[in-house]
Amino acid sequence: EVHPEISPDNLICKYLADTRALENGDADINCLVGDIWTGGMETTLTATRWAILFLIENPLVQERLHEEIIQRYPRHSNGEFDYSSRRDLPYFCATVDEVLRLANVLPWNIPHRATKSFKLGEHTIREGTNLMFSYSSLHHDESIFPDPYKFNPERFIRRSPQSEEEATEWRRGGKDLDSFLIYESNPMLNPFGMGQRKCPGEQLARKEIFVFLLALVQRFRFSIVDSNPPDTTRCRGMTSAPKDFVTRVERRRDWY
């Protein structure tokens, strides 16, 4: 119930204030909250858990990531992260893409329906057919991503300029070509789907992962406990999450 003098300032208040939306009562609200949690929190938290697990397994990647972050956001910075600064964090962007590729937080795409009949290769897809595609089949395809089950952010890194203009632009920043390194996305990486019907929360999810992971790796070092690597077995459900694992968390001396 919403007090008549209170202006609705969130989704639930607005929902309760709309009497037309209350025909199914709590059932509709439960579905609404479930959609918000699954789409807005569960997927992002699961991706962050996978990121920490992969960094535990790959300490050299973790250290390289920390060095890049500290250069952009040193110890005495104000602690606020500007999402547009990701352009200055090519290795970080590559690491996030590799997490999303290997983790496959949502193993299957949300179902879609064919609005008309069409041919797909040798197959005829009839109007009204429900369609889903497997992210795993795409992101773990060896012809697209060699050695697909290896965690390797270098897949999304380019270390040589492709034109003289690009080389000149790099030198203009006072850097030599030996240090050339830029992030380069792969169009075959589609963890949020494709086209007009892809996940509407993609940008929010990417910003959340950016802030969460950047803050964690900036301030802490994650490592295995008692030489026991974490179990990478997946828990199947709404999302493909890692099993609960134990990690040692140490404060970074160059931050605190």
PDB file of C-alpha atoms in Angstrom:
ATOM      1  CA  GLU A   1       0.000   0.000   0.000  1.00  0.00           C
ATOM      2  CA  VAL A   2       1.278   3.471  -0.886  1.00  0.00           C
ATOM      3  CA  HIS A   3       0.416   6.471   1.271  1.00  0.00           C
ATOM      4  CA  PRO A   4      -1.537   8.983  -0.870  1.00  0.00           C
ATOM      5  CA  GLU A   5       0.804  11.828   0.090  1.00  0.00           C
ATOM      6  CA  ILE A   6       3.925   9.916  -0.958  1.00  0.00           C
ATOM      7  CA  SER A   7       5.048  10.320  -4.544  1.00  0.00           C
ATOM      8  CA  PRO A   8       6.057   6.951  -6.054  1.00  0.00           C
ATOM      9  CA  ASP A   9       9.821   7.032  -6.494  1.00  0.00           C
ATOM     10  CA  ASN A  10      10.599   3.419  -7.330  1.00  0.00           C
ATOM     11  CA  LEU A  11       9.235   0.598  -9.447  1.00  0.00           C
ATOM     12  CA  ILE A  12       7.310  -1.193  -6.688  1.00  0.00           C
ATOM     13  CA  CYS A  13       5.629   2.016  -5.479  1.00  0.00           C
ATOM     14  CA  LYS A  14       4.565   2.868  -9.002  1.00  0.00           C
ATOM     15  CA  TYR A  15       3.268  -0.648  -9.469  1.00  0.00           C
ATOM     16  CA  LEU A  16       1.209  -0.498  -6.276  1.00  0.00           C
ATOM     17  CA  ALA A  17      -0.125   2.930  -7.217  1.00  0.00           C
ATOM     18  CA  ASP A  18      -1.498   1.574 -10.506  1.00  0.00           C
ATOM     19  CA  THR A  19      -4.731  -0.204  -9.558  1.00  0.00           C
ATOM     20  CA  ARG A  20      -4.977  -1.699 -13.040  1.00  0.00           C
ATOM     21  CA  ALA A  21      -1.803  -3.647 -12.380  1.00  0.00           C
ATOM     22  CA  LEU A  22      -3.116  -5.309  -9.221  1.00  0.00           C
ATOM     23  CA  GLU A  23      -5.496  -7.797 -10.835  1.00  0.00           C
ATOM     24  CA  ASN A  24      -3.167 -10.707 -10.055  1.00  0.00           C
ATOM     25  CA  GLY A  25      -1.899  -9.203  -6.800  1.00  0.00           C
ATOM     26  CA  ASP A  26       1.185 -10.741  -5.223  1.00  0.00           C
ATOM     27  CA  ALA A  27       1.763 -13.142  -8.109  1.00  0.00           C
ATOM     28  CA  ASP A  28       2.582 -10.282 -10.475  1.00  0.00           C
ATOM     29  CA  ILE A  29       4.770  -8.548  -7.902  1.00  0.00           C
ATOM     30  CA  ASN A  30       6.683 -11.773  -7.229  1.00  0.00           C
ATOM     31  CA  CYS A  31       7.361 -12.183 -10.952  1.00  0.00           C
ATOM     32  CA  LEU A  32       8.411  -8.551 -11.239  1.00  0.00           C
ATOM     33  CA  VAL A  33      10.855  -8.761  -8.330  1.00  0.00           C
ATOM     34  CA  GLY A  34      12.190 -12.053  -9.676  1.00  0.00           C
ATOM     35  CA  ASP A  35      12.894 -10.477 -13.054  1.00  0.00           C
ATOM     36  CA  ILE A  36      14.693  -7.558 -11.412  1.00  0.00           C
ATOM     37  CA  TRP A  37      16.823  -9.848  -9.237  1.00  0.00           C
ATOM     38  CA  THR A  38      17.723 -12.307 -11.968  1.00  0.00           C
ATOM     39  CA  GLY A  39      18.426  -9.703 -14.617  1.00  0.00           C
ATOM     40  CA  GLY A  40      19.905  -6.988 -12.453  1.00  0.00           C
ATOM     41  CA  MET A  41      21.789  -8.728  -9.647  1.00  0.00           C
ATOM     42  CA  GLU A  42      22.147 -12.487  -9.977  1.00  0.00           C
ATOM     43  CA  THR A  43      23.899 -12.406 -13.340  1.00  0.00           C
ATOM     44  CA  THR A  44      26.309  -9.629 -12.331  1.00  0.00           C
ATOM     45  CA  LEU A  45      27.208 -11.285  -9.022  1.00  0.00           C
ATOM     46  CA  THR A  46      27.732 -14.629 -10.746  1.00  0.00           C
ATOM     47  CA  ALA A  47      30.032 -13.036 -13.334  1.00  0.00           C
ATOM     48  CA  THR A  48      32.031 -11.373 -10.539  1.00  0.00           C
ATOM     49  CA  ARG A  49      32.395 -14.688  -8.697  1.00  0.00           C
ATOM     50  CA  TRP A  50      33.701 -16.322 -11.863  1.00  0.00           C
ATOM     51  CA  ALA A  51      36.120 -13.436 -12.350  1.00  0.00           C
ATOM     52  CA  ILE A  52      37.604 -13.898  -8.878  1.00  0.00           C
ATOM     53  CA  LEU A  53      37.870 -17.658  -9.397  1.00  0.00           C
ATOM     54  CA  PHE A  54      39.672 -17.233 -12.735  1.00  0.00           C
ATOM     55  CA  LEU A  55      42.055 -14.681 -11.212  1.00  0.00           C
ATOM     56  CA  ILE A  56      42.858 -17.071  -8.366  1.00  0.00           C
ATOM     57  CA  GLU A  57      43.758 -19.694 -10.952  1.00  0.00           C
ATOM     58  CA  ASN A  58      45.774 -17.199 -13.003  1.00  0.00           C
ATOM     59  CA  PRO A  59      47.849 -15.082 -10.587  1.00  0.00           C
ATOM     60  CA  LEU A  60      50.002 -13.566 -13.355  1.00  0.00           C
ATOM     61  CA  VAL A  61      46.884 -12.209 -15.035  1.00  0.00           C
ATOM     62  CA  GLN A  62      45.730 -10.849 -11.681  1.00  0.00           C
ATOM     63  CA  GLU A  63      49.025  -9.020 -11.102  1.00  0.00           C
ATOM     64  CA  ARG A  64      49.063  -7.591 -14.622  1.00  0.00           C
ATOM     65  CA  LEU A  65      45.508  -6.394 -14.091  1.00  0.00           C
ATOM     66  CA  HIS A  66      46.368  -4.758 -10.770  1.00  0.00           C
ATOM     67  CA  GLU A  67      49.361  -2.930 -12.257  1.00  0.00           C
ATOM     68  CA  GLU A  68      47.226  -1.449 -15.014  1.00  0.00           C
ATOM     69  CA  ILE A  69      44.528  -0.348 -12.569  1.00  0.00           C
ATOM     70  CA  ILE A  70      47.014   1.285 -10.186  1.00  0.00           C
ATOM     71  CA  GLN A  71      48.567   3.255 -13.044  1.00  0.00           C
ATOM     72  CA  ARG A  72      45.166   4.683 -13.956  1.00  0.00           C
ATOM     73  CA  TYR A  73      43.791   4.968 -10.399  1.00  0.00           C
ATOM     74  CA  PRO A  74      46.760   5.432  -8.018  1.00  0.00           C
ATOM     75  CA  ARG A  75      46.655   5.176  -4.265  1.00  0.00           C
ATOM     76  CA  HIS A  76      45.630   8.756  -3.569  1.00  0.00           C
ATOM     77  CA  SER A  77      42.937   9.031  -6.244  1.00  0.00           C
ATOM     78  CA  ASN A  78      39.439   9.899  -5.072  1.00  0.00           C
ATOM     79  CA  GLY A  79      38.231   6.306  -5.438  1.00  0.00           C
ATOM     80  CA  GLU A  80      35.565   7.160  -8.014  1.00  0.00           C
ATOM     81  CA  PHE A  81      35.716   5.140 -11.214  1.00  0.00           C
ATOM     82  CA  ASP A  82      34.764   6.716 -14.513  1.00  0.00           C
ATOM     83  CA  TYR A  83      33.321   4.116 -16.883  1.00  0.00           C
ATOM     84  CA  SER A  84      34.617   6.097 -19.850  1.00  0.00           C
ATOM     85  CA  SER A  85      38.158   5.501 -18.528  1.00  0.00           C
ATOM     86  CA  ARG A  86      37.910   1.867 -19.640  1.00  0.00           C
ATOM     87  CA  ARG A  87      39.661   3.022 -22.820  1.00  0.00           C
ATOM     88  CA  ASP A  88      42.736   3.541 -20.651  1.00  0.00           C
ATOM     89  CA  LEU A  89      42.403   0.002 -19.263  1.00  0.00           C
ATOM     90  CA  PRO A  90      42.779  -2.295 -22.288  1.00  0.00           C
ATOM     91  CA  TYR A  91      43.933  -5.333 -20.311  1.00  0.00           C
ATOM     92  CA  PHE A  92      41.072  -4.892 -17.859  1.00  0.00           C
ATOM     93  CA  CYS A  93      38.535  -4.758 -20.719  1.00  0.00           C
ATOM     94  CA  ALA A  94      40.093  -7.855 -22.273  1.00  0.00           C
ATOM     95  CA  THR A  95      39.913  -9.688 -18.941  1.00  0.00           C
ATOM     96  CA  VAL A  96      36.227  -8.856 -18.495  1.00  0.00           C
ATOM     97  CA  ASP A  97      35.471 -10.132 -22.003  1.00  0.00           C
ATOM     98  CA  GLU A  98      37.370 -13.343 -21.313  1.00  0.00           C
ATOM     99  CA  VAL A  99      35.435 -13.849 -18.061  1.00  0.00           C
ATOM    100  CA  LEU A 100      32.128 -13.413 -19.890  1.00  0.00           C
ATOM    101  CA  ARG A 101      33.264 -15.754 -22.674  1.00  0.00           C
ATOM    102  CA  LEU A 102      34.535 -18.601 -20.514  1.00  0.00           C
ATOM    103  CA  ALA A 103      31.986 -18.332 -17.694  1.00  0.00           C
ATOM    104  CA  ASN A 104      28.851 -18.365 -19.866  1.00  0.00           C
ATOM    105  CA  VAL A 105      26.768 -17.058 -16.980  1.00  0.00           C
ATOM    106  CA  LEU A 106      23.607 -17.680 -19.024  1.00  0.00           C
ATOM    107  CA  PRO A 107      24.227 -20.932 -20.940  1.00  0.00           C
ATOM    108  CA  TRP A 108      21.225 -20.341 -23.210  1.00  0.00           C
ATOM    109  CA  ASN A 109      19.755 -17.263 -24.802  1.00  0.00           C
ATOM    110  CA  ILE A 110      16.271 -16.085 -23.814  1.00  0.00           C
ATOM    111  CA  PRO A 111      13.707 -17.775 -26.113  1.00  0.00           C
ATOM    112  CA  HIS A 112      12.592 -15.894 -29.208  1.00  0.00           C
ATOM    113  CA  ARG A 113       9.838 -16.715 -31.679  1.00  0.00           C
ATOM    114  CA  ALA A 114      10.069 -16.599 -35.464  1.00  0.00           C
ATOM    115  CA  THR A 115       7.647 -13.979 -36.784  1.00  0.00           C
ATOM    116  CA  LYS A 116       7.759 -15.520 -40.252  1.00  0.00           C
ATOM    117  CA  SER A 117       9.106 -18.644 -41.942  1.00  0.00           C
ATOM    118  CA  PHE A 118      12.678 -18.534 -43.256  1.00  0.00           C
ATOM    119  CA  LYS A 119      15.597 -20.719 -44.335  1.00  0.00           C
ATOM    120  CA  LEU A 120      18.662 -21.159 -42.123  1.00  0.00           C
ATOM    121  CA  GLY A 121      21.223 -23.092 -44.089  1.00  0.00           C
ATOM    122  CA  GLU A 122      19.540 -26.364 -45.027  1.00  0.00           C
ATOM    123  CA  HIS A 123      16.837 -25.966 -42.389  1.00  0.00           C
ATOM    124  CA  THR A 124      13.405 -24.384 -42.712  1.00  0.00           C
ATOM    125  CA  ILE A 125      12.315 -22.443 -39.625  1.00  0.00           C
ATOM    126  CA  ARG A 126       8.550 -22.077 -39.619  1.00  0.00           C
ATOM    127  CA  GLU A 127       6.621 -19.094 -38.342  1.00  0.00           C
ATOM    128  CA  GLY A 128       5.851 -19.393 -34.628  1.00  0.00           C
ATOM    129  CA  THR A 129       8.840 -21.648 -33.880  1.00  0.00           C
ATOM    130  CA  ASN A 130      10.519 -20.961 -30.531  1.00  0.00           C
ATOM    131  CA  LEU A 131      14.236 -20.333 -30.994  1.00  0.00           C
ATOM    132  CA  MET A 132      17.169 -20.384 -28.585  1.00  0.00           C
ATOM    133  CA  PHE A 133      20.884 -20.437 -29.226  1.00  0.00           C
ATOM    134  CA  SER A 134      23.589 -21.881 -27.022  1.00  0.00           C
ATOM    135  CA  TYR A 135      26.176 -19.386 -25.812  1.00  0.00           C
ATOM    136  CA  SER A 136      28.495 -22.292 -24.987  1.00  0.00           C
ATOM    137  CA  SER A 137      28.432 -23.544 -28.584  1.00  0.00           C
ATOM    138  CA  LEU A 138      29.487 -20.091 -29.751  1.00  0.00           C
ATOM    139  CA  HIS A 139      31.940 -19.026 -27.053  1.00  0.00           C
ATOM    140  CA  HIS A 140      33.646 -22.422 -26.762  1.00  0.00           C
ATOM    141  CA  ASP A 141      33.974 -22.982 -30.508  1.00  0.00           C
ATOM    142  CA  GLU A 142      37.637 -23.788 -31.152  1.00  0.00           C
ATOM    143  CA  SER A 143      37.481 -22.416 -34.693  1.00  0.00           C
ATOM    144  CA  ILE A 144      36.593 -18.994 -33.263  1.00  0.00           C
ATOM    145  CA  PHE A 145      38.424 -19.060 -29.924  1.00  0.00           C
ATOM    146  CA  PRO A 146      41.458 -21.410 -30.086  1.00  0.00           C
ATOM    147  CA  ASP A 147      42.026 -23.475 -26.935  1.00  0.00           C
ATOM    148  CA  PRO A 148      38.564 -22.326 -25.774  1.00  0.00           C
ATOM    149  CA  TYR A 149      38.712 -23.666 -22.215  1.00  0.00           C
ATOM    150  CA  LYS A 150      41.881 -21.766 -21.355  1.00  0.00           C
ATOM    151  CA  PHE A 151      41.504 -18.417 -19.595  1.00  0.00           C
ATOM    152  CA  ASN A 152      43.414 -16.037 -21.834  1.00  0.00           C
ATOM    153  CA  PRO A 153      42.634 -12.288 -21.952  1.00  0.00           C
ATOM    154  CA  GLU A 154      45.193 -11.932 -24.758  1.00  0.00           C
ATOM    155  CA  ARG A 155      42.439 -13.066 -27.139  1.00  0.00           C
ATOM    156  CA  PHE A 156      41.129  -9.529 -26.961  1.00  0.00           C
ATOM    157  CA  ILE A 157      44.484  -7.723 -27.086  1.00  0.00           C
ATOM    158  CA  ARG A 158      46.306  -6.456 -30.164  1.00  0.00           C
ATOM    159  CA  ARG A 159      50.000  -5.635 -29.816  1.00  0.00           C
ATOM    160  CA  SER A 160      50.833  -4.160 -33.217  1.00  0.00           C
ATOM    161  CA  PRO A 161      49.383  -1.167 -35.092  1.00  0.00           C
ATOM    162  CA  GLN A 162      47.410  -1.880 -38.248  1.00  0.00           C
ATOM    163  CA  SER A 163      48.168   1.437 -39.941  1.00  0.00           C
ATOM    164  CA  GLU A 164      50.714   4.224 -39.907  1.00  0.00           C
ATOM    165  CA  GLU A 165      48.024   6.555 -38.537  1.00  0.00           C
ATOM    166  CA  GLU A 166      47.491   4.236 -35.578  1.00  0.00           C
ATOM    167  CA  ALA A 167      51.228   4.049 -34.949  1.00  0.00           C
ATOM    168  CA  THR A 168      51.534   7.839 -35.118  1.00  0.00           C
ATOM    169  CA  GLU A 169      48.676   8.284 -32.672  1.00  0.00           C
ATOM    170  CA  TRP A 170      50.363   5.876 -30.251  1.00  0.00           C
ATOM    171  CA  ARG A 171      53.696   7.720 -30.450  1.00  0.00           C
ATOM    172  CA  ARG A 172      51.912  11.021 -29.901  1.00  0.00           C
ATOM    173  CA  GLY A 173      51.220   9.907 -26.341  1.00  0.00           C
ATOM    174  CA  GLY A 174      54.958   9.636 -25.696  1.00  0.00           C
ATOM    175  CA  LYS A 175      54.974   5.844 -25.969  1.00  0.00           C
ATOM    176  CA  ASP A 176      57.138   3.639 -28.175  1.00  0.00           C
ATOM    177  CA  LEU A 177      55.703   0.914 -30.386  1.00  0.00           C
ATOM    178  CA  ASP A 178      57.278  -1.839 -28.260  1.00  0.00           C
ATOM    179  CA  SER A 179      54.642  -1.078 -25.636  1.00  0.00           C
ATOM    180  CA  PHE A 180      51.742  -1.002 -28.135  1.00  0.00           C
ATOM    181  CA  LEU A 181      48.691  -2.652 -26.583  1.00  0.00           C
ATOM    182  CA  ILE A 182      45.038  -2.007 -27.287  1.00  0.00           C
ATOM    183  CA  TYR A 183      41.812  -3.790 -26.469  1.00  0.00           C
ATOM    184  CA  GLU A 184      40.026  -5.250 -29.478  1.00  0.00           C
ATOM    185  CA  SER A 185      36.603  -6.822 -29.083  1.00  0.00           C
ATOM    186  CA  ASN A 186      35.554  -9.908 -31.023  1.00  0.00           C
ATOM    187  CA  PRO A 187      32.174  -9.644 -32.815  1.00  0.00           C
ATOM    188  CA  MET A 188      31.580 -13.331 -32.094  1.00  0.00           C
ATOM    189  CA  LEU A 189      31.481 -12.641 -28.354  1.00  0.00           C
ATOM    190  CA  ASN A 190      27.812 -12.107 -27.551  1.00  0.00           C
ATOM    191  CA  PRO A 191      27.120 -12.831 -23.849  1.00  0.00           C
ATOM    192  CA  PHE A 192      24.108 -10.489 -23.918  1.00  0.00           C
ATOM    193  CA  GLY A 193      22.567 -11.695 -27.167  1.00  0.00           C
ATOM    194  CA  MET A 194      22.336  -9.920 -30.505  1.00  0.00           C
ATOM    195  CA  GLY A 195      20.080  -7.561 -32.401  1.00  0.00           C
ATOM    196  CA  GLN A 196      17.130  -5.523 -31.200  1.00  0.00           C
ATOM    197  CA  ARG A 197      16.012  -8.240 -28.772  1.00  0.00           C
ATOM    198  CA  LYS A 198      19.278  -8.595 -26.891  1.00  0.00           C
ATOM    199  CA  CYS A 199      19.457  -8.067 -23.135  1.00  0.00           C
ATOM    200  CA  PRO A 200      18.287  -4.495 -22.377  1.00  0.00           C
ATOM    201  CA  GLY A 201      20.456  -4.427 -19.251  1.00  0.00           C
ATOM    202  CA  GLU A 202      23.771  -4.971 -21.025  1.00  0.00           C
ATOM    203  CA  GLN A 203      25.204  -1.516 -20.346  1.00  0.00           C
ATOM    204  CA  LEU A 204      24.114  -1.572 -16.700  1.00  0.00           C
ATOM    205  CA  ALA A 205      25.651  -5.024 -16.227  1.00  0.00           C
ATOM    206  CA  ARG A 206      28.920  -3.991 -17.850  1.00  0.00           C
ATOM    207  CA  LYS A 207      29.146  -0.876 -15.670  1.00  0.00           C
ATOM    208  CA  GLU A 208      28.440  -2.889 -12.513  1.00  0.00           C
ATOM    209  CA  ILE A 209      31.077  -5.486 -13.378  1.00  0.00           C
ATOM    210  CA  PHE A 210      33.508  -2.670 -14.207  1.00  0.00           C
ATOM    211  CA  VAL A 211      33.073  -1.015 -10.806  1.00  0.00           C
ATOM    212  CA  PHE A 212      32.933  -4.212  -8.709  1.00  0.00           C
ATOM    213  CA  LEU A 213      35.919  -5.955 -10.263  1.00  0.00           C
ATOM    214  CA  LEU A 214      38.051  -2.837 -10.593  1.00  0.00           C
ATOM    215  CA  ALA A 215      37.563  -1.949  -6.914  1.00  0.00           C
ATOM    216  CA  LEU A 216      38.312  -5.494  -5.746  1.00  0.00           C
ATOM    217  CA  VAL A 217      41.479  -6.021  -7.803  1.00  0.00           C
ATOM    218  CA  GLN A 218      42.689  -2.496  -7.033  1.00  0.00           C
ATOM    219  CA  ARG A 219      42.578  -3.074  -3.268  1.00  0.00           C
ATOM    220  CA  PHE A 220      43.016  -6.815  -2.709  1.00  0.00           C
ATOM    221  CA  ARG A 221      44.982  -9.864  -3.807  1.00  0.00           C
ATOM    222  CA  PHE A 222      43.069 -13.143  -4.115  1.00  0.00           C
ATOM    223  CA  SER A 223      44.862 -16.480  -3.811  1.00  0.00           C
ATOM    224  CA  ILE A 224      44.245 -20.151  -3.087  1.00  0.00           C
ATOM    225  CA  VAL A 225      44.211 -21.494   0.466  1.00  0.00           C
ATOM    226  CA  ASP A 226      46.553 -24.318   1.545  1.00  0.00           C
ATOM    227  CA  SER A 227      47.502 -25.114  -2.057  1.00  0.00           C
ATOM    228  CA  ASN A 228      43.949 -26.241  -2.752  1.00  0.00           C
ATOM    229  CA  PRO A 229      42.679 -24.749  -6.022  1.00  0.00           C
ATOM    230  CA  PRO A 230      38.959 -23.975  -6.113  1.00  0.00           C
ATOM    231  CA  ASP A 231      36.527 -26.369  -7.736  1.00  0.00           C
ATOM    232  CA  THR A 232      35.491 -25.055 -11.157  1.00  0.00           C
ATOM    233  CA  THR A 233      32.478 -27.358 -11.416  1.00  0.00           C
ATOM    234  CA  ARG A 234      29.381 -25.441 -12.481  1.00  0.00           C
ATOM    235  CA  CYS A 235      26.123 -25.317 -10.549  1.00  0.00           C
ATOM    236  CA  ARG A 236      23.298 -25.475 -13.068  1.00  0.00           C
ATOM    237  CA  GLY A 237      20.268 -23.276 -12.569  1.00  0.00           C
ATOM    238  CA  MET A 238      18.920 -19.967 -13.801  1.00  0.00           C
ATOM    239  CA  THR A 239      22.582 -18.997 -14.123  1.00  0.00           C
ATOM    240  CA  SER A 240      25.693 -21.119 -14.488  1.00  0.00           C
ATOM    241  CA  ALA A 241      27.475 -20.307 -11.229  1.00  0.00           C
ATOM    242  CA  PRO A 242      30.672 -21.711  -9.715  1.00  0.00           C
ATOM    243  CA  LYS A 243      30.473 -23.811  -6.593  1.00  0.00           C
ATOM    244  CA  ASP A 244      31.179 -21.972  -3.352  1.00  0.00           C
ATOM    245  CA  PHE A 245      34.926 -21.641  -2.896  1.00  0.00           C
ATOM    246  CA  VAL A 246      37.386 -20.381  -0.294  1.00  0.00           C
ATOM    247  CA  THR A 247      39.984 -17.741  -1.094  1.00  0.00           C
ATOM    248  CA  ARG A 248      42.632 -15.854   0.828  1.00  0.00           C
ATOM    249  CA  VAL A 249      42.107 -12.099   0.586  1.00  0.00           C
ATOM    250  CA  GLU A 250      45.063  -9.790   1.303  1.00  0.00           C
ATOM    251  CA  ARG A 251      45.164  -6.018   1.316  1.00  0.00           C
ATOM    252  CA  ARG A 252      47.391  -4.522  -1.345  1.00  0.00           C
ATOM    253  CA  ARG A 253      50.301  -2.633   0.212  1.00  0.00           C
ATOM    254  CA  ASP A 254      50.462  -0.210  -2.694  1.00  0.00           C
ATOM    255  CA  TRP A 255      46.894   0.834  -1.978  1.00  0.00           C
ATOM    256  CA  TYR A 256      46.408   0.816   1.801  1.00  0.00           C
TER     257      TYR A 256
END
